[in-house]
Amino acid sequence: MTPTTETTVGIGGAAESTDMVLNIGPQHPSTHGVLRLRLVLDGERIRHAEPVIGYMHRGAEKLFEARDYRQIVMLANRHDWLSAFSNELGVVLAVERMLGMEVPERAVWTRTLLAELNRVLNHLMFLGSYPLELGGITPVFYAFREREVLQNVMEEVSGGRMHYMFNRVGGLKEDLPAGWTSRAREAVAAVRSRMDVYDDLVLGNEIFRGRTRDVGVLAPEHVHAYGVSGPIARGSGVDFDLRRDEPYLAYGLLQDTLKVVTRTEGDCLARFECLLEQTHNALDLADACLDRLADLPPGPINQRLPKVLKAPEGHTYAWTENPLGINGYYLVSKGEKTPYRLKLRSASYNNIQALTELLPGTLVADMVAILGSMFFVVGDIDK
């Protein structure tokens, strides 16, 4: 075999026996932010891929140690900016577990409802942006239209459009506005009535299916090895969802409605289909929560807390099924008003590592299709 040497594009030569090193990003439309992919190419085929992260690292975990238990909600809110409500939910669940605190029933059901609405908002962004990255511009306009409908009800209840800051230790910030549940039900019905756009316009498109079928196949053993979770893992046949397998909030009472969507193909198309079907199910779960809220008697939406909130000395771990996968929160307390340590396990960080297995052996032309099907947020990687 002829010995090869590596040449960085723009510097070295172009001999036939020379491998090309190509940098995708850190600023590239397909990387959803400042993510860099270092690819080693053999002609048009990728031989090696290395995701290079850390360009927008915020140091949130260190900042947690200098903020009290009310203030850390703001920091946790922002790493996955498409899943803000779910992010803050995991933190308050960890603190409540440390305190041994029971949350009012109305708060539990309202949290579950808002978490599922947030899941739909997250998925709609990827349902629109993924076809856009493959050359189909129309779906993203529909996605923003549906997102706007749900954003309106989320903004009405919380005051925020992306960073809601509505969770509190012990419940929620305040009660629901008068008539809000009716408007939320109308919004869910409106979005559901238009989901055929993605069922027909995207999945029914032969070009889209040709670009995604049998492309970027992720084996189940690699899912387990890299800790991949969420729709990406379920697209490879890994049947695991915390809402069913270790229920929190009100999910234990929603098992008849909750559907864990899986595929066995493990390719880009399977991951998109899981995301789409999960969006349909999230809308059903939101309706079920609205039905339950309508039957609940009036009551408190949160617990009264002391002026200075201190968690007892000890440690605990809480994890949630975020829209992009499993988020974990390891909280260590020394009995002070600030955490001694709060370690964040984010879904995108683990999911993006699987690119080292997915990309080698594929064509450069398929790189964008594979990268887009990983459904990641860079802030969730560089937390």
CSV table of C-alpha atoms in Angstrom, one decimal:
chain,number,residue,atom,x,y,z
A,1,MET,CA,0.0,0.0,0.0
A,2,THR,CA,1.3,3.4,-1.0
A,3,PRO,CA,2.2,5.5,2.2
A,4,THR,CA,0.0,8.6,2.5
A,5,THR,CA,0.5,12.0,4.1
A,6,GLU,CA,-2.0,14.5,5.4
A,7,THR,CA,-2.4,17.9,3.8
A,8,THR,CA,-4.5,20.7,5.2
A,9,VAL,CA,-6.6,22.4,2.5
A,10,GLY,CA,-5.1,25.6,1.3
A,11,ILE,CA,-1.5,24.8,2.4
A,12,GLY,CA,-0.4,21.5,1.0
A,13,GLY,CA,-0.2,19.7,-2.4
A,14,ALA,CA,-2.7,17.6,-4.2
A,15,ALA,CA,-0.9,14.3,-5.0
A,16,GLU,CA,-3.1,11.2,-5.5
A,17,SER,CA,-1.7,9.6,-2.4
A,18,THR,CA,-2.4,12.6,-0.2
A,19,ASP,CA,-5.3,12.7,2.2
A,20,MET,CA,-7.1,16.0,2.5
A,21,VAL,CA,-8.0,17.5,5.9
A,22,LEU,CA,-11.2,19.6,5.6
A,23,ASN,CA,-12.6,21.8,8.3
A,24,ILE,CA,-16.4,22.2,8.3
A,25,GLY,CA,-17.1,25.2,10.5
A,26,PRO,CA,-16.8,26.4,13.2
A,27,GLN,CA,-19.1,28.9,11.4
A,28,HIS,CA,-21.2,26.8,8.9
A,29,PRO,CA,-24.9,26.8,8.1
A,30,SER,CA,-25.2,23.1,8.8
A,31,THR,CA,-23.5,23.2,12.2
A,32,HIS,CA,-26.4,25.2,13.9
A,33,GLY,CA,-23.7,27.4,15.5
A,34,VAL,CA,-20.1,27.3,16.3
A,35,LEU,CA,-19.2,23.6,15.9
A,36,ARG,CA,-16.2,22.5,13.9
A,37,LEU,CA,-15.9,19.2,12.2
A,38,ARG,CA,-12.4,18.1,11.2
A,39,LEU,CA,-12.7,15.6,8.4
A,40,VAL,CA,-9.9,13.5,6.8
A,41,LEU,CA,-11.0,12.8,3.2
A,42,ASP,CA,-9.9,10.2,0.7
A,43,GLY,CA,-11.2,11.7,-2.5
A,44,GLU,CA,-15.0,12.2,-1.9
A,45,ARG,CA,-15.2,9.7,1.0
A,46,ILE,CA,-14.7,10.6,4.7
A,47,ARG,CA,-12.0,8.5,6.4
A,48,HIS,CA,-12.0,10.1,9.8
A,49,ALA,CA,-14.2,12.6,11.6
A,50,GLU,CA,-13.6,14.6,14.8
A,51,PRO,CA,-16.2,17.0,16.2
A,52,VAL,CA,-14.3,19.9,17.8
A,53,ILE,CA,-16.3,21.7,20.4
A,54,GLY,CA,-15.9,24.4,23.0
A,55,TYR,CA,-16.1,27.6,20.9
A,56,MET,CA,-19.0,29.0,22.9
A,57,HIS,CA,-18.5,27.4,26.3
A,58,ARG,CA,-20.3,29.4,28.9
A,59,GLY,CA,-19.1,27.8,32.0
A,60,ALA,CA,-22.6,27.4,33.3
A,61,GLU,CA,-21.6,24.6,35.7
A,62,LYS,CA,-19.1,26.8,37.5
A,63,LEU,CA,-21.5,29.7,37.6
A,64,PHE,CA,-24.1,27.5,39.3
A,65,GLU,CA,-21.8,27.5,42.3
A,66,ALA,CA,-22.0,31.2,42.7
A,67,ARG,CA,-25.8,31.6,42.4
A,68,ASP,CA,-28.6,30.6,44.8
A,69,TYR,CA,-31.2,28.1,44.1
A,70,ARG,CA,-33.6,30.6,42.6
A,71,GLN,CA,-31.0,32.2,40.3
A,72,ILE,CA,-29.6,28.9,38.9
A,73,VAL,CA,-32.9,28.4,37.1
A,74,MET,CA,-31.9,31.2,34.8
A,75,LEU,CA,-28.6,29.7,33.9
A,76,ALA,CA,-30.0,26.2,33.2
A,77,ASN,CA,-32.7,27.8,31.1
A,78,ARG,CA,-30.4,28.7,28.3
A,79,HIS,CA,-28.1,25.9,27.2
A,80,ASP,CA,-30.6,24.3,24.8
A,81,TRP,CA,-32.4,27.4,23.7
A,82,LEU,CA,-35.1,25.4,22.0
A,83,SER,CA,-36.0,23.5,25.2
A,84,ALA,CA,-35.9,26.2,27.8
A,85,PHE,CA,-38.9,25.1,29.9
A,86,SER,CA,-37.6,21.5,30.0
A,87,ASN,CA,-34.1,22.7,31.0
A,88,GLU,CA,-35.3,24.7,34.0
A,89,LEU,CA,-37.7,21.8,35.0
A,90,GLY,CA,-34.8,19.4,35.5
A,91,VAL,CA,-33.0,21.8,37.9
A,92,VAL,CA,-36.0,22.4,40.1
A,93,LEU,CA,-36.8,18.7,40.2
A,94,ALA,CA,-33.3,18.0,41.6
A,95,VAL,CA,-33.6,20.7,44.2
A,96,GLU,CA,-37.1,19.5,45.2
A,97,ARG,CA,-35.8,16.0,45.5
A,98,MET,CA,-33.0,17.2,47.8
A,99,LEU,CA,-35.6,19.0,49.9
A,100,GLY,CA,-38.0,16.1,49.9
A,101,MET,CA,-40.7,18.6,48.8
A,102,GLU,CA,-44.1,17.7,47.4
A,103,VAL,CA,-45.4,19.9,44.6
A,104,PRO,CA,-49.2,20.8,44.4
A,105,GLU,CA,-51.1,18.6,42.0
A,106,ARG,CA,-52.1,21.5,39.7
A,107,ALA,CA,-48.4,22.4,39.4
A,108,VAL,CA,-47.5,18.8,38.4
A,109,TRP,CA,-50.1,18.7,35.6
A,110,THR,CA,-49.3,22.2,34.4
A,111,ARG,CA,-45.6,21.4,34.3
A,112,THR,CA,-46.3,18.3,32.2
A,113,LEU,CA,-48.5,20.2,29.8
A,114,LEU,CA,-45.9,23.0,29.3
A,115,ALA,CA,-43.1,20.4,28.9
A,116,GLU,CA,-45.0,18.7,26.1
A,117,LEU,CA,-45.8,22.1,24.4
A,118,ASN,CA,-42.1,22.9,24.7
A,119,ARG,CA,-41.3,19.5,23.1
A,120,VAL,CA,-43.5,20.4,20.1
A,121,LEU,CA,-41.8,23.7,19.7
A,122,ASN,CA,-38.4,22.1,19.7
A,123,HIS,CA,-39.3,19.4,17.2
A,124,LEU,CA,-41.0,21.8,14.9
A,125,MET,CA,-37.8,23.7,14.5
A,126,PHE,CA,-35.9,20.6,13.4
A,127,LEU,CA,-38.8,19.4,11.2
A,128,GLY,CA,-38.5,22.6,9.3
A,129,SER,CA,-34.8,23.1,9.3
A,130,TYR,CA,-33.7,19.6,8.3
A,131,PRO,CA,-35.4,19.7,4.9
A,132,LEU,CA,-34.0,23.2,4.4
A,133,GLU,CA,-30.5,21.9,4.8
A,134,LEU,CA,-31.2,19.3,2.1
A,135,GLY,CA,-32.5,22.0,-0.3
A,136,GLY,CA,-36.2,22.1,0.5
A,137,ILE,CA,-37.1,25.6,1.7
A,138,THR,CA,-40.9,25.4,2.0
A,139,PRO,CA,-41.2,23.4,5.2
A,140,VAL,CA,-39.4,25.8,7.4
A,141,PHE,CA,-42.0,28.5,6.7
A,142,TYR,CA,-44.7,26.2,7.8
A,143,ALA,CA,-42.7,25.3,10.9
A,144,PHE,CA,-42.4,28.9,12.0
A,145,ARG,CA,-46.1,29.4,11.4
A,146,GLU,CA,-47.0,26.5,13.8
A,147,ARG,CA,-44.3,27.6,16.3
A,148,GLU,CA,-45.8,31.0,16.4
A,149,VAL,CA,-49.2,29.6,17.4
A,150,LEU,CA,-47.7,27.8,20.3
A,151,GLN,CA,-45.3,30.6,21.2
A,152,ASN,CA,-48.2,32.9,21.7
A,153,VAL,CA,-49.8,30.7,24.4
A,154,MET,CA,-46.4,30.0,26.1
A,155,GLU,CA,-45.7,33.8,26.1
A,156,GLU,CA,-49.1,34.5,27.6
A,157,VAL,CA,-48.7,32.1,30.5
A,158,SER,CA,-45.0,32.9,31.3
A,159,GLY,CA,-44.2,36.3,29.8
A,160,GLY,CA,-41.3,34.9,27.8
A,161,ARG,CA,-41.0,33.7,24.2
A,162,MET,CA,-37.9,31.5,24.4
A,163,HIS,CA,-36.6,31.7,28.0
A,164,TYR,CA,-39.7,31.3,30.0
A,165,MET,CA,-38.4,31.4,33.6
A,166,PHE,CA,-41.7,29.9,34.7
A,167,ASN,CA,-40.5,27.0,36.9
A,168,ARG,CA,-39.8,27.7,40.6
A,169,VAL,CA,-38.6,25.4,43.3
A,170,GLY,CA,-41.9,24.1,44.7
A,171,GLY,CA,-44.1,24.7,41.6
A,172,LEU,CA,-44.6,27.4,39.1
A,173,LYS,CA,-44.2,31.2,39.1
A,174,GLU,CA,-47.9,32.0,39.1
A,175,ASP,CA,-51.3,30.5,38.2
A,176,LEU,CA,-52.6,30.2,34.7
A,177,PRO,CA,-54.4,33.3,33.2
A,178,ALA,CA,-58.2,33.1,33.0
A,179,GLY,CA,-59.3,31.3,29.9
A,180,TRP,CA,-55.8,30.2,29.0
A,181,THR,CA,-56.5,26.5,28.9
A,182,SER,CA,-59.2,27.1,26.2
A,183,ARG,CA,-56.7,29.1,24.1
A,184,ALA,CA,-54.0,26.4,24.6
A,185,ARG,CA,-56.5,23.7,23.4
A,186,GLU,CA,-57.3,25.8,20.3
A,187,ALA,CA,-53.5,26.2,19.6
A,188,VAL,CA,-52.9,22.5,19.9
A,189,ALA,CA,-55.8,21.7,17.6
A,190,ALA,CA,-54.6,24.3,15.1
A,191,VAL,CA,-51.0,22.8,15.0
A,192,ARG,CA,-52.4,19.2,14.8
A,193,SER,CA,-54.6,20.1,11.8
A,194,ARG,CA,-51.5,21.3,9.9
A,195,MET,CA,-49.1,18.4,10.6
A,196,ASP,CA,-49.9,16.8,7.3
A,197,VAL,CA,-47.4,19.3,5.8
A,198,TYR,CA,-44.6,17.2,7.2
A,199,ASP,CA,-46.3,13.8,6.7
A,200,ASP,CA,-47.0,14.5,3.0
A,201,LEU,CA,-44.8,17.4,1.9
A,202,VAL,CA,-41.6,16.1,3.5
A,203,LEU,CA,-41.9,12.4,4.0
A,204,GLY,CA,-43.8,12.1,0.7
A,205,ASN,CA,-41.0,13.7,-1.2
A,206,GLU,CA,-38.9,11.2,-3.1
A,207,ILE,CA,-35.8,13.5,-3.2
A,208,PHE,CA,-35.9,13.8,0.6
A,209,ARG,CA,-36.3,10.1,1.0
A,210,GLY,CA,-33.5,9.4,-1.4
A,211,ARG,CA,-31.1,11.7,0.5
A,212,THR,CA,-31.9,10.2,3.9
A,213,ARG,CA,-32.7,6.5,3.4
A,214,ASP,CA,-29.8,4.1,4.2
A,215,VAL,CA,-27.6,7.2,4.9
A,216,GLY,CA,-25.8,7.6,8.2
A,217,VAL,CA,-26.8,4.3,9.8
A,218,LEU,CA,-26.2,4.3,13.6
A,219,ALA,CA,-25.9,0.9,15.1
A,220,PRO,CA,-27.5,0.2,18.5
A,221,GLU,CA,-24.2,-0.8,20.0
A,222,HIS,CA,-22.8,2.7,19.2
A,223,VAL,CA,-25.9,4.2,20.7
A,224,HIS,CA,-25.1,2.5,24.0
A,225,ALA,CA,-21.4,3.1,23.8
A,226,TYR,CA,-21.7,6.9,23.3
A,227,GLY,CA,-24.8,7.4,25.6
A,228,VAL,CA,-26.9,8.6,22.7
A,229,SER,CA,-30.5,9.2,23.7
A,230,GLY,CA,-33.8,10.7,22.5
A,231,PRO,CA,-35.2,10.4,19.0
A,232,ILE,CA,-31.8,9.6,17.6
A,233,ALA,CA,-31.4,6.5,19.8
A,234,ARG,CA,-35.0,5.4,19.2
A,235,GLY,CA,-34.4,5.7,15.5
A,236,SER,CA,-31.8,2.9,15.9
A,237,GLY,CA,-34.2,0.7,17.8
A,238,VAL,CA,-33.2,1.5,21.4
A,239,ASP,CA,-36.6,1.5,23.1
A,240,PHE,CA,-36.0,3.8,26.1
A,241,ASP,CA,-37.9,6.8,27.2
A,242,LEU,CA,-37.8,8.1,30.8
A,243,ARG,CA,-41.4,9.3,30.7
A,244,ARG,CA,-42.4,5.6,30.4
A,245,ASP,CA,-39.5,3.7,32.0
A,246,GLU,CA,-38.9,6.0,35.0
A,247,PRO,CA,-41.9,8.3,35.1
A,248,TYR,CA,-41.7,11.8,36.7
A,249,LEU,CA,-44.3,14.6,36.8
A,250,ALA,CA,-47.6,13.2,35.7
A,251,TYR,CA,-46.3,10.8,33.1
A,252,GLY,CA,-47.1,7.8,35.2
A,253,LEU,CA,-50.8,8.6,34.8
A,254,LEU,CA,-50.4,9.2,31.1
A,255,GLN,CA,-49.2,5.7,30.0
A,256,ASP,CA,-52.4,5.1,27.9
A,257,THR,CA,-51.6,8.2,25.8
A,258,LEU,CA,-47.8,8.1,25.8
A,259,LYS,CA,-46.4,6.3,22.8
A,260,VAL,CA,-42.6,5.6,22.5
A,261,VAL,CA,-41.8,5.8,18.8
A,262,THR,CA,-39.0,3.6,17.5
A,263,ARG,CA,-37.5,2.5,14.2
A,264,THR,CA,-35.0,-0.2,13.5
A,265,GLU,CA,-33.3,1.2,10.4
A,266,GLY,CA,-31.1,3.6,12.3
A,267,ASP,CA,-30.6,5.9,9.2
A,268,CYS,CA,-31.4,9.6,8.7
A,269,LEU,CA,-34.9,8.9,7.6
A,270,ALA,CA,-35.7,6.8,10.7
A,271,ARG,CA,-34.5,9.6,13.0
A,272,PHE,CA,-36.7,12.1,11.1
A,273,GLU,CA,-39.7,9.8,11.3
A,274,CYS,CA,-39.2,9.3,15.1
A,275,LEU,CA,-39.1,13.0,15.6
A,276,LEU,CA,-42.2,13.6,13.5
A,277,GLU,CA,-44.3,10.8,15.3
A,278,GLN,CA,-43.1,12.0,18.6
A,279,THR,CA,-44.4,15.5,17.8
A,280,HIS,CA,-47.8,14.0,17.0
A,281,ASN,CA,-47.8,12.2,20.4
A,282,ALA,CA,-46.7,15.3,22.3
A,283,LEU,CA,-49.8,17.1,21.0
A,284,ASP,CA,-51.9,14.1,22.3
A,285,LEU,CA,-50.2,14.3,25.7
A,286,ALA,CA,-50.9,18.1,25.8
A,287,ASP,CA,-54.6,17.4,25.2
A,288,ALA,CA,-54.7,14.8,27.9
A,289,CYS,CA,-53.1,17.2,30.4
A,290,LEU,CA,-55.6,19.9,29.5
A,291,ASP,CA,-58.4,17.4,30.1
A,292,ARG,CA,-57.0,16.6,33.5
A,293,LEU,CA,-56.5,20.3,34.5
A,294,ALA,CA,-60.2,20.9,33.6
A,295,ASP,CA,-61.2,18.3,36.2
A,296,LEU,CA,-58.9,19.5,39.0
A,297,PRO,CA,-60.4,21.7,41.7
A,298,PRO,CA,-58.9,25.1,42.4
A,299,GLY,CA,-55.8,25.0,44.5
A,300,PRO,CA,-52.2,26.3,44.9
A,301,ILE,CA,-49.7,26.3,42.0
A,302,ASN,CA,-46.6,26.4,44.2
A,303,GLN,CA,-45.3,26.0,47.7
A,304,ARG,CA,-44.5,28.9,50.0
A,305,LEU,CA,-40.7,29.0,50.5
A,306,PRO,CA,-38.5,30.7,53.1
A,307,LYS,CA,-36.8,34.0,52.1
A,308,VAL,CA,-33.5,32.2,52.0
A,309,LEU,CA,-33.7,28.7,50.5
A,310,LYS,CA,-31.1,26.2,51.6
A,311,ALA,CA,-30.9,22.6,50.5
A,312,PRO,CA,-29.8,20.1,53.2
A,313,GLU,CA,-26.3,18.6,53.0
A,314,GLY,CA,-26.1,15.6,50.6
A,315,HIS,CA,-26.4,14.8,47.0
A,316,THR,CA,-29.0,13.7,44.5
A,317,TYR,CA,-29.5,13.0,40.8
A,318,ALA,CA,-32.5,13.9,38.7
A,319,TRP,CA,-32.9,13.2,35.0
A,320,THR,CA,-35.6,14.1,32.5
A,321,GLU,CA,-36.6,13.1,28.9
A,322,ASN,CA,-35.8,16.4,27.3
A,323,PRO,CA,-36.9,17.0,23.6
A,324,LEU,CA,-33.4,16.1,22.4
A,325,GLY,CA,-32.7,13.2,24.8
A,326,ILE,CA,-31.8,12.6,28.4
A,327,ASN,CA,-30.7,15.5,30.6
A,328,GLY,CA,-29.2,14.7,33.9
A,329,TYR,CA,-28.6,17.0,36.9
A,330,TYR,CA,-26.2,15.8,39.7
A,331,LEU,CA,-26.6,18.2,42.7
A,332,VAL,CA,-24.3,18.3,45.6
A,333,SER,CA,-25.1,20.5,48.6
A,334,LYS,CA,-23.2,21.5,51.7
A,335,GLY,CA,-26.2,23.0,53.3
A,336,GLU,CA,-25.7,26.5,51.9
A,337,LYS,CA,-28.0,28.6,49.7
A,338,THR,CA,-25.9,27.9,46.7
A,339,PRO,CA,-25.0,24.4,45.2
A,340,TYR,CA,-21.6,23.1,46.1
A,341,ARG,CA,-21.7,21.3,42.7
A,342,LEU,CA,-24.3,21.0,39.9
A,343,LYS,CA,-23.1,18.7,37.1
A,344,LEU,CA,-25.2,18.9,33.9
A,345,ARG,CA,-25.5,15.9,31.6
A,346,SER,CA,-26.9,17.3,28.3
A,347,ALA,CA,-28.3,15.2,25.5
A,348,SER,CA,-26.6,17.0,22.6
A,349,TYR,CA,-23.1,16.5,24.1
A,350,ASN,CA,-23.4,12.7,23.9
A,351,ASN,CA,-25.3,12.6,20.7
A,352,ILE,CA,-22.8,14.6,18.7
A,353,GLN,CA,-19.9,12.3,19.7
A,354,ALA,CA,-21.5,9.5,17.7
A,355,LEU,CA,-20.4,11.4,14.5
A,356,THR,CA,-17.0,9.8,14.9
A,357,GLU,CA,-18.8,6.5,14.1
A,358,LEU,CA,-21.4,7.8,11.6
A,359,LEU,CA,-19.3,9.8,9.2
A,360,PRO,CA,-16.3,7.6,8.3
A,361,GLY,CA,-17.0,5.7,5.1
A,362,THR,CA,-19.7,8.1,3.9
A,363,LEU,CA,-19.5,10.6,1.1
A,364,VAL,CA,-18.9,14.3,1.7
A,365,ALA,CA,-22.2,15.0,0.0
A,366,ASP,CA,-24.0,13.0,2.7
A,367,MET,CA,-22.3,14.8,5.5
A,368,VAL,CA,-24.9,17.6,5.7
A,369,ALA,CA,-27.7,15.0,5.7
A,370,ILE,CA,-26.2,13.1,8.6
A,371,LEU,CA,-25.2,16.2,10.6
A,372,GLY,CA,-28.7,17.6,10.3
A,373,SER,CA,-30.3,14.3,11.4
A,374,MET,CA,-28.5,14.5,14.8
A,375,PHE,CA,-30.9,17.3,16.0
A,376,PHE,CA,-28.5,19.1,18.3
A,377,VAL,CA,-28.2,22.6,19.7
A,378,VAL,CA,-24.6,23.8,20.1
A,379,GLY,CA,-25.3,25.5,23.4
A,380,ASP,CA,-26.4,22.1,24.8
A,381,ILE,CA,-22.9,20.8,23.8
A,382,ASP,CA,-20.9,23.7,25.1
A,383,LYS,CA,-22.9,24.2,28.3
